[in-house]
Amino acid sequence: MKAKLRRSGAKIMASLIVLLGSLFYIMLLAVINGSVGFIAAMGVTVCGATGVAKALGIMGLCAEVSLSWGWIIGLAVGCGVIRGGLRYLEQYSNHYIAFKLLAVLRDKIFGALRVLCPAKLESKQKGSIIAMITSDIETLEVFYAHTISPICIAVLVSLAVFLFVGFVASWYLALVALLGYVVIGIVVPLISSGKLKASGVNYRREFASFNAYFLDSIKGIKDIVLNNAERDREGEVNRRSDILLKETKKMKNGITRASAATELMVTLFIAISLVVGILLVHFDLLDLGRMLIGVVTIFGSFGPVLAVSALPGNLTQTFASGDRVLNLLEEKPAVTPVKNGKTFDYENLSVKDLSFAYERNAPVLKDVCMHAQKGEIIGIVGESGCGKSTFLKLLLRFWEKDRGEINYSGIDVDNIDSDNLLDNVTMVSQTTYLFDESIEDNLRIAKPDATQEEIENACKMASVHDFIMSLPEGYKTQVGAMGDNLSAGEKQRIGLARAFLKGSQLILLDEPTSNVDSINEGMILKSLAEQKSKKSIILVSHRESTMAIADRIYTVSSGIMSEV
Ligand SMILES: Nc1ncnc2c1ncn2[C@@H]1O[C@H](COP(=O)(O)OP(=O)(O)OP(=O)(O)O)[C@@H](O)[C@H]1O
Ligand SMILES: [Mg+2]
């Protein structure tokens, strides 16, 4: 999949750094600790070089600042201790950021999804969003924790060494070092990442394909044995395993070659700086002591750029992940929730001249009029795809209407506080999702403080109480433990029980009995009839038997709704 990025790499980096929020300061701390730590580490070698220069009696610089043996040894030990402490702090900050950031990012993304829900998440192109989110967050974690700070540290330390060597020894030597940093930290990684990219992509593809095939074989092992197909299957597993091994070898080869090239460059630049140093001394442009210090400083200064060159092959993947996450965070919701809007107590619903289209020029509903009073059951019938579910979603403001009015007790739905609307109106949609929790907890999301009695009453009304009691742990049974053992009808009835437990004044039921047998349907319809004196119920169904309890029936055809 080769999607074009919406933003440039620099823009993505900048936006991702802005997302850090207050963690930015911790990252700054990590960068400072890392840079100072590296410089302290080099301090140890520089002190050593100074000591050597002093012993050999070639003190250029050291004579000027007249360092005693005590000072040189003290500085070397001090630098070592500081290096240790700072290294610890750097690692601590980096990992603090890494772990915190996962939580922060997930929170932000969940918040964004919450606002986009349900309209935007329903449309087809958002189908893969959830799967994408998890892997993208992992990729970004690497970016935040192990990419930004090494790059910053490399830039800062290299700059510091360049200035130090320039001022203390010679600017010629400093320029050699700078060239080395650019080649090792930028040029070599760029060249090798281009080559590594293809083998990396191939490896990942084969890895995924092998895993899928292997897991599939394990899942289906019973059927493999039943069909006496072990030999064929084993042969295929081995064949795919060989392909994967070949790709792994290719990739490892590439990586080894890249790191060999990098090491070669380090050696080369150490040699060049030594040669330049000797030449400078030879032509009397530099004294031996300063040359020694300059060259030794350069020798020990390639660590940070080596760390950069070892970063994950290419940033392309990080940018792609960042782009997708930013797209999601910036996505405009189809419907903005109404905060601090008007509140109402449901008495009646009146819909006038309501029109709606998902896409321009393809109207789903045209000038729909209908009304409902407390104490009524309203039926809606119509062929599949005519817009019945759409109508219910508009009543809940999951989508915003294009034209017309939807008035609850005289207040238009667009002015009603979103929370208040969902308190008054509830819907059982065509598919009920059950969480991997106990049945009781699954019911409780409708009313967290419900008593056991309320829960059981709701389940009795939905004709699912007896079924739940027949389970090994009754209401405490874990839904996950039963896997797919819950039938479609049982799930549907639990969805209904949720709606009854919620106790809203207007209940929208989208095909509430489509998967239920006629005995259970009869019981559910009886409970609906018993409740209707206190509520309105809008019932969408194809079934004649269900429609029998409706007080009034509307039919929908070609987007037009008319009362029968
Ligand atoms: N999110 C969406 N984006 C674009 N088109 C949609 C969307 N949801 C539904 N539609 C289209 O709108 C039309 C009405 O769909 P709707 O789900 O309201 O039909 P329905 O009457 O409930 O059908 P069924 O009886 O099969 O449940 C269909 O043509 C459908 O393809
Ligand atoms: Mg429908």
XYZ file of N, CA, C and O in Angstrom, residues 369-549:
724
model
N -42.620 13.234 7.260
C -43.390 13.765 8.385
C -43.891 12.590 9.217
O -44.369 11.605 8.662
N -43.771 12.687 10.514
C -44.350 11.675 11.406
C -44.443 12.256 12.802
O -43.857 13.292 13.094
N -45.224 11.611 13.661
C -45.293 12.079 15.051
C -45.550 10.913 15.979
O -46.043 9.859 15.544
N -45.191 11.088 17.229
C -45.409 10.040 18.225
C -45.699 10.688 19.567
O -45.126 11.732 19.903
N -46.638 10.061 20.310
C -47.013 10.556 21.643
C -46.584 9.539 22.688
O -46.430 8.356 22.364
N -46.476 9.988 23.919
C -46.288 9.024 25.004
C -47.471 8.058 24.992
O -48.602 8.473 24.779
N -47.208 6.788 25.191
C -48.308 5.821 25.206
C -48.550 5.173 23.863
O -49.480 4.376 23.720
N -47.712 5.493 22.867
C -47.937 4.931 21.526
C -46.796 4.009 21.113
O -45.634 4.268 21.432
N -47.140 2.973 20.363
C -46.111 2.189 19.681
C -46.267 2.468 18.193
O -47.342 2.272 17.625
N -45.193 2.994 17.579
C -45.234 3.349 16.159
C -44.449 2.307 15.380
O -43.309 1.992 15.741
N -45.030 1.778 14.335
C -44.311 0.824 13.499
C -43.790 1.503 12.238
O -44.426 2.417 11.715
N -42.608 1.082 11.784
C -42.084 1.571 10.505
C -41.702 0.351 9.663
O -40.941 -0.502 10.123
N -42.259 0.257 8.464
C -41.904 -0.859 7.579
C -41.383 -0.317 6.253
O -41.599 0.849 5.922
N -40.699 -1.156 5.536
C -40.181 -0.743 4.220
C -39.102 -1.704 3.809
O -38.501 -2.390 4.644
N -38.834 -1.742 2.501
C -37.881 -2.756 2.042
C -36.454 -2.406 2.483
O -36.172 -1.268 2.872
N -35.601 -3.408 2.378
C -34.220 -3.248 2.833
C -33.519 -2.121 2.078
O -33.641 -2.020 0.860
N -32.845 -1.253 2.830
C -32.084 -0.164 2.203
C -32.902 1.084 1.927
O -32.411 2.029 1.324
N -34.181 1.132 2.412
C -35.020 2.284 2.083
C -34.765 3.449 3.044
O -35.230 4.567 2.808
N -34.043 3.227 4.117
C -33.693 4.344 4.989
C -34.299 4.291 6.382
O -34.313 5.299 7.101
N -34.743 3.135 6.819
C -35.366 3.041 8.147
C -34.348 3.274 9.267
O -34.569 4.077 10.172
N -33.212 2.564 9.157
C -32.186 2.752 10.189
C -31.665 4.177 10.161
O -31.377 4.778 11.204
N -31.531 4.734 8.951
C -31.071 6.112 8.811
C -31.994 7.061 9.569
O -31.537 7.978 10.268
N -33.306 6.813 9.439
C -34.277 7.671 10.123
C -34.052 7.627 11.632
O -34.000 8.660 12.311
N -33.857 6.435 12.184
C -33.632 6.314 13.630
C -32.345 7.042 14.048
O -32.291 7.695 15.084
N -31.305 6.936 13.198
C -30.041 7.601 13.534
C -30.197 9.111 13.518
O -29.553 9.817 14.299
N -31.063 9.616 12.627
C -31.288 11.063 12.606
C -32.008 11.501 13.876
O -31.746 12.579 14.419
N -32.928 10.646 14.364
C -33.646 10.990 15.597
C -32.664 11.116 16.763
O -32.863 11.911 17.672
N -31.587 10.340 16.726
C -30.579 10.382 17.796
C -29.483 11.392 17.497
O -28.537 11.535 18.258
N -29.580 12.044 16.359
C -28.592 13.009 15.885
C -27.205 12.374 15.710
O -26.185 13.009 15.960
N -27.168 11.104 15.310
C -25.894 10.489 14.932
C -25.412 11.143 13.642
O -24.222 11.219 13.383
N -26.356 11.557 12.807
C -26.080 12.380 11.635
C -26.909 13.641 11.772
O -27.946 13.651 12.424
N -26.466 14.717 11.111
C -27.218 15.961 11.172
C -28.173 15.999 9.982
O -27.770 15.716 8.853
N -29.425 16.353 10.217
C -30.393 16.413 9.109
C -30.026 17.527 8.137
O -29.392 18.521 8.519
N -30.429 17.351 6.862
C -30.162 18.393 5.871
C -31.226 19.492 5.936
O -30.914 20.672 5.871
N -32.493 19.081 6.049
C -33.588 20.039 6.100
C -34.688 19.523 6.995
O -34.740 18.322 7.278
N -35.605 20.393 7.402
C -36.778 19.979 8.156
C -36.567 20.073 9.660
O -35.573 20.634 10.123
N -37.555 19.554 10.392
C -37.507 19.662 11.857
C -37.662 18.296 12.521
O -38.392 17.449 12.027
N -36.929 18.119 13.605
C -37.182 16.987 14.498
C -37.372 17.609 15.873
O -36.421 18.082 16.479
N -38.613 17.673 16.333
C -38.888 18.352 17.604
C -39.238 17.363 18.707
O -40.128 16.533 18.543
N -38.514 17.473 19.815
C -38.854 16.703 21.014
C -39.517 17.667 21.991
O -38.903 18.660 22.378
N -40.751 17.380 22.362
C -41.508 18.270 23.252
C -41.354 19.720 22.790
O -41.185 20.626 23.602
N -41.349 19.929 21.484
C -41.328 21.289 20.937
C -39.941 21.880 20.731
O -39.795 22.991 20.237
N -38.852 21.163 21.104
C -37.494 21.699 20.938
C -36.786 20.954 19.800
O -36.823 19.719 19.755
N -36.144 21.713 18.906
C -35.475 21.061 17.781
C -34.238 20.292 18.253
O -33.485 20.758 19.107
N -34.039 19.140 17.647
C -32.962 18.239 18.077
C -31.585 18.912 18.013
O -30.702 18.619 18.821
N -31.401 19.851 17.079
C -30.092 20.512 16.945
C -29.777 21.442 18.119
O -28.625 21.856 18.285
N -30.807 21.796 18.912
C -30.569 22.690 20.053
C -30.518 21.952 21.380
O -30.289 22.559 22.421
N -30.761 20.636 21.320
C -30.837 19.891 22.575
C -29.447 19.424 23.003
O -28.659 18.949 22.172
N -29.168 19.554 24.267
C -27.910 19.072 24.837
C -27.735 17.579 24.515
O -28.643 16.786 24.743
N -26.550 17.233 23.972
C -26.359 15.849 23.493
C -26.549 14.815 24.592
O -27.142 13.756 24.370
N -26.046 15.104 25.793
C -26.208 14.148 26.897
C -27.680 13.982 27.256
O -28.161 12.877 27.492
N -28.378 15.109 27.283
C -29.791 15.084 27.634
C -30.589 14.275 26.604
O -31.486 13.509 26.947
N -30.221 14.424 25.333
C -30.903 13.687 24.266
C -30.747 12.180 24.492
O -31.719 11.423 24.424
N -29.512 11.756 24.793
C -29.269 10.324 24.983
C -29.875 9.795 26.280
O -30.074 8.594 26.429
N -30.163 10.707 27.240
C -30.878 10.264 28.441
C -32.336 9.966 28.125
O -32.956 9.087 28.721
N -32.903 10.737 27.195
C -34.320 10.599 26.882
C -34.615 9.547 25.829
O -35.686 8.978 25.804
N -33.639 9.362 24.919
C -33.890 8.464 23.789
C -32.843 7.368 23.778
O -31.653 7.640 23.933
N -33.276 6.136 23.600
C -32.295 5.067 23.496
C -32.623 4.208 22.284
O -33.762 4.169 21.843
N -31.611 3.540 21.741
C -31.856 2.731 20.550
C -31.232 1.353 20.705
O -30.136 1.217 21.230
N -31.949 0.352 20.242
C -31.346 -0.969 20.105
C -31.123 -1.151 18.618
O -32.075 -1.187 17.842
N -29.841 -1.185 18.210
C -29.577 -1.227 16.774
C -29.609 -2.656 16.272
O -29.833 -3.596 17.032
N -29.369 -2.830 14.968
C -29.508 -4.163 14.385
C -28.458 -5.141 14.879
O -28.636 -6.341 14.815
N -27.312 -4.609 15.334
C -26.302 -5.506 15.895
C -25.928 -5.003 17.288
O -25.736 -3.813 17.488
N -25.868 -5.935 18.238
C -25.508 -5.560 19.608
C -24.083 -6.016 19.872
O -23.737 -7.155 19.567
N -23.267 -5.127 20.402
C -21.896 -5.512 20.736
C -21.820 -5.881 22.208
O -22.260 -5.126 23.073
N -21.259 -7.042 22.489
C -21.063 -7.423 23.885
C -19.577 -7.350 24.222
O -18.745 -7.873 23.479
N -19.269 -6.697 25.331
C -17.875 -6.564 25.750
C -17.400 -7.846 26.407
O -18.208 -8.626 26.900
N -16.091 -8.029 26.444
C -15.514 -9.225 27.055
C -15.503 -9.061 28.578
O -14.466 -9.010 29.214
N -16.700 -8.936 29.138
C -16.863 -8.745 30.583
C -18.010 -9.652 31.011
O -18.543 -10.381 30.186
N -18.411 -9.567 32.281
C -19.531 -10.409 32.702
C -20.822 -9.868 32.080
O -20.888 -8.716 31.658
N -21.833 -10.722 32.019
C -23.118 -10.302 31.452
C -23.674 -9.129 32.250
O -24.186 -8.165 31.693
N -23.508 -9.218 33.572
C -24.009 -8.133 34.425
C -23.351 -6.801 34.045
O -24.034 -5.792 33.884
N -22.021 -6.809 33.880
C -21.328 -5.563 33.515
C -21.754 -5.083 32.136
O -21.839 -3.885 31.870
N -22.014 -6.038 31.249
C -22.485 -5.671 29.926
C -23.838 -4.953 29.988
O -24.116 -4.076 29.182
N -24.665 -5.359 30.945
C -25.965 -4.699 31.090
C -25.808 -3.351 31.775
O -26.475 -2.382 31.442
N -24.875 -3.320 32.728
C -24.709 -2.126 33.550
C -24.239 -0.894 32.770
O -24.358 0.217 33.265
N -23.684 -1.069 31.561
C -23.252 0.145 30.853
C -24.458 1.040 30.563
O -24.311 2.237 30.381
N -25.665 0.442 30.553
C -26.861 1.262 30.327
C -27.206 2.057 31.579
O -27.778 3.140 31.506
N -26.883 1.516 32.752
C -27.215 2.186 34.019
C -26.250 1.679 35.084
O -26.512 0.681 35.744
N -25.120 2.378 35.256
C -24.058 1.879 36.135
C -24.511 1.598 37.565
O -23.987 0.688 38.201
N -25.496 2.345 38.080
C -25.883 2.147 39.488
C -27.121 1.262 39.634
O -27.775 1.279 40.667
N -27.428 0.459 38.604
C -28.636 -0.369 38.662
C -28.522 -1.413 39.776
O -27.443 -1.952 40.021
N -29.659 -1.698 40.450
C -29.658 -2.766 41.458
C -29.820 -4.101 40.739
O -30.249 -4.147 39.579
N -29.519 -5.194 41.477
C -29.652 -6.528 40.892
C -31.099 -6.740 40.431
O -31.351 -7.319 39.374
N -32.039 -6.232 41.227
C -33.451 -6.428 40.909
C -33.809 -5.738 39.590
O -34.490 -6.311 38.729
N -33.305 -4.505 39.423
C -33.588 -3.779 38.179
C -33.033 -4.528 36.969
O -33.675 -4.626 35.922
N -31.802 -5.054 37.150
C -31.183 -5.781 36.043
C -32.019 -7.004 35.685
O -32.326 -7.262 34.518
N -32.450 -7.743 36.716
C -33.224 -8.959 36.442
C -34.562 -8.628 35.805
O -35.018 -9.330 34.902
N -35.195 -7.548 36.269
C -36.474 -7.152 35.667
C -36.320 -6.842 34.191
O -37.136 -7.253 33.368
N -35.257 -6.082 33.862
C -35.028 -5.723 32.461
C -34.836 -6.988 31.632
O -35.351 -7.099 30.515
N -34.094 -7.966 32.200
C -33.839 -9.200 31.448
C -35.106 -10.030 31.295
O -35.294 -10.707 30.286
N -35.963 -9.981 32.331
C -37.231 -10.705 32.198
C -38.063 -10.103 31.072
O -38.643 -10.817 30.263
N -38.084 -8.751 31.020
C -38.861 -8.094 29.963
C -38.330 -8.455 28.585
O -39.078 -8.563 27.619
N -37.011 -8.620 28.496
C -36.401 -8.931 27.200
C -36.375 -10.437 26.961
O -35.775 -10.901 25.994
N -37.003 -11.191 27.880
C -37.119 -12.639 27.725
C -35.753 -13.328 27.650
O -35.559 -14.266 26.874
N -34.805 -12.848 28.445
C -33.480 -13.453 28.395
C -33.021 -13.901 29.797
O -31.998 -14.533 29.950
N -33.859 -13.602 30.827
C -33.499 -13.931 32.209
C -33.287 -15.444 32.381
O -32.291 -15.878 32.949
N -34.222 -16.236 31.857
C -34.122 -17.685 32.041
C -32.861 -18.236 31.395
O -32.190 -19.096 31.963
N -32.536 -17.704 30.236
C -31.319 -18.161 29.564
C -30.090 -17.834 30.411
O -29.222 -18.683 30.630
N -30.037 -16.602 30.945
C -28.865 -16.201 31.732
C -28.744 -17.086 32.970
O -27.665 -17.537 33.334
N -29.888 -17.370 33.607
C -29.853 -18.200 34.817
C -29.390 -19.622 34.507
O -28.889 -20.326 35.385
N -29.551 -20.060 33.261
C -29.137 -21.421 32.912
C -27.622 -21.520 32.701
O -27.067 -22.610 32.583
N -26.933 -20.374 32.651
C -25.480 -20.380 32.456
C -24.792 -20.765 33.770
O -25.349 -20.527 34.841
N -23.580 -21.312 33.706
C -22.917 -21.814 34.927
C -22.806 -20.760 36.032
O -23.006 -21.076 37.210
N -22.506 -19.531 35.673
C -22.356 -18.527 36.730
C -23.400 -17.428 36.638
O -23.194 -16.316 37.119
N -24.517 -17.726 35.979
C -25.605 -16.764 35.901
C -25.166 -15.418 35.367
O -24.459 -15.348 34.356
N -25.544 -14.367 36.088
C -25.232 -13.006 35.629
C -23.739 -12.694 35.676
O -23.286 -11.732 35.104
N -22.990 -13.510 36.432
C -21.541 -13.259 36.548
C -20.752 -13.951 35.431
O -19.532 -13.869 35.383
N -21.438 -14.667 34.559
C -20.736 -15.389 33.489
C -20.015 -14.400 32.575
O -20.583 -13.389 32.174
N -18.755 -14.737 32.280
C -17.986 -13.890 31.362
C -18.448 -14.136 29.941
O -18.547 -15.286 29.519
N -18.701 -13.078 29.205
C -19.111 -13.237 27.816
C -17.968 -13.849 27.011
O -18.173 -14.729 26.182
N -16.719 -13.403 27.294
C -15.575 -13.880 26.537
C -15.381 -15.375 26.673
O -15.069 -16.065 25.707
N -15.626 -15.885 27.893
C -15.409 -17.303 28.147
C -16.303 -18.163 27.261
O -15.997 -19.311 26.983
N -17.415 -17.576 26.809
C -18.330 -18.359 26.000
C -18.039 -18.217 24.515
O -18.709 -18.833 23.688
N -17.059 -17.351 24.222
C -16.682 -17.168 22.822
C -17.880 -16.854 21.956
O -18.682 -15.976 22.267
N -18.021 -17.617 20.890
C -19.130 -17.369 19.969
C -20.377 -18.154 20.359
O -21.295 -18.288 19.577
N -20.351 -18.698 21.597
C -21.468 -19.571 21.959
C -22.795 -18.848 22.123
O -23.835 -19.470 22.121
N -22.769 -17.511 22.305
C -24.031 -16.786 22.395
C -24.623 -16.699 21.001
O -23.957 -16.281 20.061
N -25.862 -17.086 20.886
C -26.495 -17.021 19.563
C -26.865 -15.582 19.247
O -26.906 -14.720 20.132
N -27.147 -15.318 17.971
C -27.524 -13.967 17.553
C -28.750 -13.494 18.321
O -28.838 -12.347 18.748
N -29.707 -14.421 18.521
C -30.931 -14.056 19.228
C -30.667 -13.713 20.686
O -31.268 -12.782 21.239
N -29.754 -14.455 21.328
C -29.436 -14.179 22.735
C -28.775 -12.813 22.874
O -29.083 -12.039 23.784
N -27.854 -12.510 21.936
C -27.213 -11.187 21.965
C -28.256 -10.090 21.790
O -28.232 -9.076 22.472
N -29.154 -10.318 20.844
C -30.177 -9.313 20.565
C -31.032 -9.050 21.804
O -31.338 -7.897 22.129
N -31.367 -10.114 22.523
C -32.212 -9.932 23.701
C -31.444 -9.229 24.828
O -32.026 -8.466 25.588
N -30.129 -9.473 24.913
C -29.341 -8.732 25.916
C -29.320 -7.244 25.537
O -29.430 -6.366 26.396
N -29.235 -6.960 24.238
C -29.297 -5.567 23.770
C -30.611 -4.912 24.168
O -30.642 -3.768 24.636
N -31.709 -5.666 24.033
C -33.021 -5.144 24.428
C -33.067 -4.885 25.926
O -33.581 -3.859 26.376
N -32.501 -5.832 26.698
C -32.504 -5.677 28.158
C -31.752 -4.405 28.551
O -32.163 -3.680 29.458
N -30.660 -4.115 27.848
C -29.936 -2.871 28.107
C -30.871 -1.675 27.942
O -30.893 -0.764 28.764
N -31.631 -1.680 26.850
C -32.516 -0.547 26.574
C -33.584 -0.424 27.650
O -33.906 0.670 28.111
N -34.134 -1.576 28.085
C -35.162 -1.525 29.129
C -34.573 -1.010 30.439
O -35.192 -0.256 31.176
N -33.345 -1.435 30.733
C -32.684 -1.022 31.970
C -32.431 0.483 31.962
O -32.570 1.160 32.975
N -32.071 1.004 30.821
C -31.774 2.437 30.693
C -32.983 3.269 31.108
O -32.850 4.325 31.722
N -34.197 2.777 30.774
C -35.412 3.446 31.230
C -35.723 4.744 30.511
O -36.414 5.611 31.055
N -35.213 4.918 29.274
C -35.510 6.160 28.540
C -36.986 6.223 28.166
O -37.668 5.199 28.087
N -37.438 7.462 27.910
C -38.854 7.676 27.620
C -39.213 7.328 26.184
O -40.351 7.050 25.874
N -38.201 7.409 25.295
C -38.456 7.042 23.902
C -37.484 5.922 23.537
O -36.277 6.069 23.678
N -38.024 4.791 23.116
C -37.164 3.658 22.760
C -37.282 3.405 21.262
O -38.392 3.269 20.733
N -36.123 3.385 20.574
C -36.100 3.099 19.147
C -35.592 1.676 18.969
O -34.511 1.338 19.438
N -36.389 0.851 18.336
C -35.988 -0.549 18.173
C -35.843 -0.864 16.693
O -36.804 -0.779 15.936
N -34.616 -1.215 16.279
C -34.356 -1.526 14.876
C -34.346 -3.039 14.723
O -33.400 -3.708 15.140
N -35.391 -3.586 14.197
C -35.515 -5.053 14.015
C -35.240 -5.794 15.321
O -34.372 -6.668 15.364
N -35.990 -5.500 16.391
C -35.627 -6.064 17.699
C -35.817 -7.570 17.768
O -35.231 -8.224 18.629
N -36.613 -8.140 16.898
C -36.912 -9.563 17.047
C -36.489 -10.365 15.807
O -36.930 -11.492 15.627
N -35.600 -9.774 14.990
C -35.259 -10.446 13.730
C -34.621 -11.814 13.938
O -34.745 -12.697 13.103
N -33.895 -11.991 15.059
C -33.218 -13.280 15.279
C -33.870 -14.110 16.378
O -33.257 -15.017 16.926
N -35.103 -13.736 16.747
C -35.727 -14.363 17.907
C -36.871 -15.255 17.441
O -37.606 -14.908 16.520
N -37.022 -16.433 18.101
C -38.128 -17.328 17.700
C -39.465 -16.754 18.137
O -39.533 -15.799 18.901
N -40.549 -17.373 17.658
C -41.846 -16.739 17.873
C -42.279 -16.754 19.331
O -42.971 -15.851 19.777
N -41.835 -17.755 20.110
C -42.229 -17.780 21.526
C -41.598 -16.589 22.252
O -42.281 -15.817 22.938
N -40.284 -16.413 22.055
C -39.608 -15.282 22.704
C -40.116 -13.954 22.160
O -40.246 -12.989 22.904
N -40.395 -13.910 20.859
C -40.914 -12.674 20.281
C -42.216 -12.285 20.979
O -42.417 -11.133 21.369
N -43.085 -13.288 21.172
C -44.363 -13.029 21.832
C -44.147 -12.415 23.210
O -44.800 -11.439 23.593
N -43.168 -12.959 23.964
C -42.914 -12.447 25.313
C -42.366 -11.023 25.273
O -42.734 -10.169 26.080
N -41.468 -10.752 24.296
C -40.898 -9.408 24.193
C -41.994 -8.407 23.829
O -42.110 -7.336 24.419
N -42.830 -8.782 22.869
C -43.892 -7.867 22.448
C -44.862 -7.596 23.598
O -45.344 -6.470 23.768
N -45.087 -8.633 24.412
C -45.985 -8.448 25.558
C -45.372 -7.414 26.514
O -46.060 -6.509 26.991
N -44.051 -7.534 26.766
C -43.421 -6.544 27.662
C -43.483 -5.145 27.070
O -43.690 -4.165 27.790
N -43.303 -5.053 25.746
C -43.385 -3.727 25.125
C -44.777 -3.138 25.331
O -44.921 -1.971 25.703
N -45.793 -3.963 25.102
C -47.164 -3.478 25.249
C -47.413 -3.027 26.684
O -48.084 -2.014 26.927
N -46.833 -3.769 27.659
C -47.036 -3.403 29.062
C -46.391 -2.070 29.416
O -46.865 -1.352 30.282
N -45.279 -1.775 28.731
C -44.530 -0.561 29.088
C -45.062 0.684 28.416
O -44.708 1.786 28.778
N -45.878 0.496 27.375
C -46.093 1.631 26.474
C -46.866 2.777 27.123
O -46.756 3.910 26.687
N -47.621 2.521 28.177
C -48.391 3.613 28.779
C -47.471 4.745 29.226
O -47.838 5.907 29.195
N -46.223 4.404 29.621
C -45.315 5.424 30.149
C -44.328 5.942 29.109
O -43.548 6.839 29.376
N -44.299 5.345 27.906
C -43.230 5.638 26.946
C -43.767 5.722 25.530
O -44.910 5.381 25.268
N -42.860 6.143 24.618
C -43.109 5.944 23.195
C -42.141 4.887 22.722
O -40.996 4.857 23.159
N -42.617 4.049 21.824
C -41.724 3.041 21.245
C -41.840 3.120 19.734
O -42.949 3.120 19.193
N -40.695 3.284 19.059
C -40.711 3.266 17.598
C -40.040 1.986 17.154
O -38.915 1.672 17.545
N -40.765 1.231 16.346
C -40.403 -0.145 16.074
C -40.201 -0.319 14.573
O -41.112 -0.085 13.796
N -38.985 -0.682 14.163
C -38.734 -0.964 12.749
C -38.719 -2.464 12.579
O -38.036 -3.165 13.330
N -39.509 -2.990 11.653
C -39.486 -4.442 11.471
C -40.065 -4.841 10.120
O -40.893 -4.142 9.548
N -39.594 -5.975 9.627
C -40.177 -6.547 8.415
C -41.335 -7.473 8.780
O -42.148 -7.819 7.947
N -41.324 -7.912 10.056
C -42.241 -8.983 10.422
C -43.652 -8.485 10.653
O -43.877 -7.552 11.412
N -44.615 -9.179 10.047
C -46.031 -8.865 10.251
C -46.384 -9.041 11.718
O -47.060 -8.221 12.320
N -45.863 -10.160 12.306
C -46.244 -10.485 13.682
C -45.806 -9.383 14.638
O -46.497 -9.076 15.612
N -44.648 -8.769 14.352
C -44.167 -7.699 15.230
C -45.032 -6.467 15.075
O -45.399 -5.804 16.052
N -45.398 -6.177 13.838
C -46.175 -4.968 13.564
C -47.571 -5.023 14.187
O -48.236 -4.004 14.331
N -47.990 -6.239 14.548
C -49.339 -6.374 15.095
C -49.550 -5.542 16.350
O -50.676 -5.115 16.630
N -48.478 -5.264 17.105
C -48.697 -4.505 18.344
C -48.618 -2.996 18.123
O -48.850 -2.222 19.044
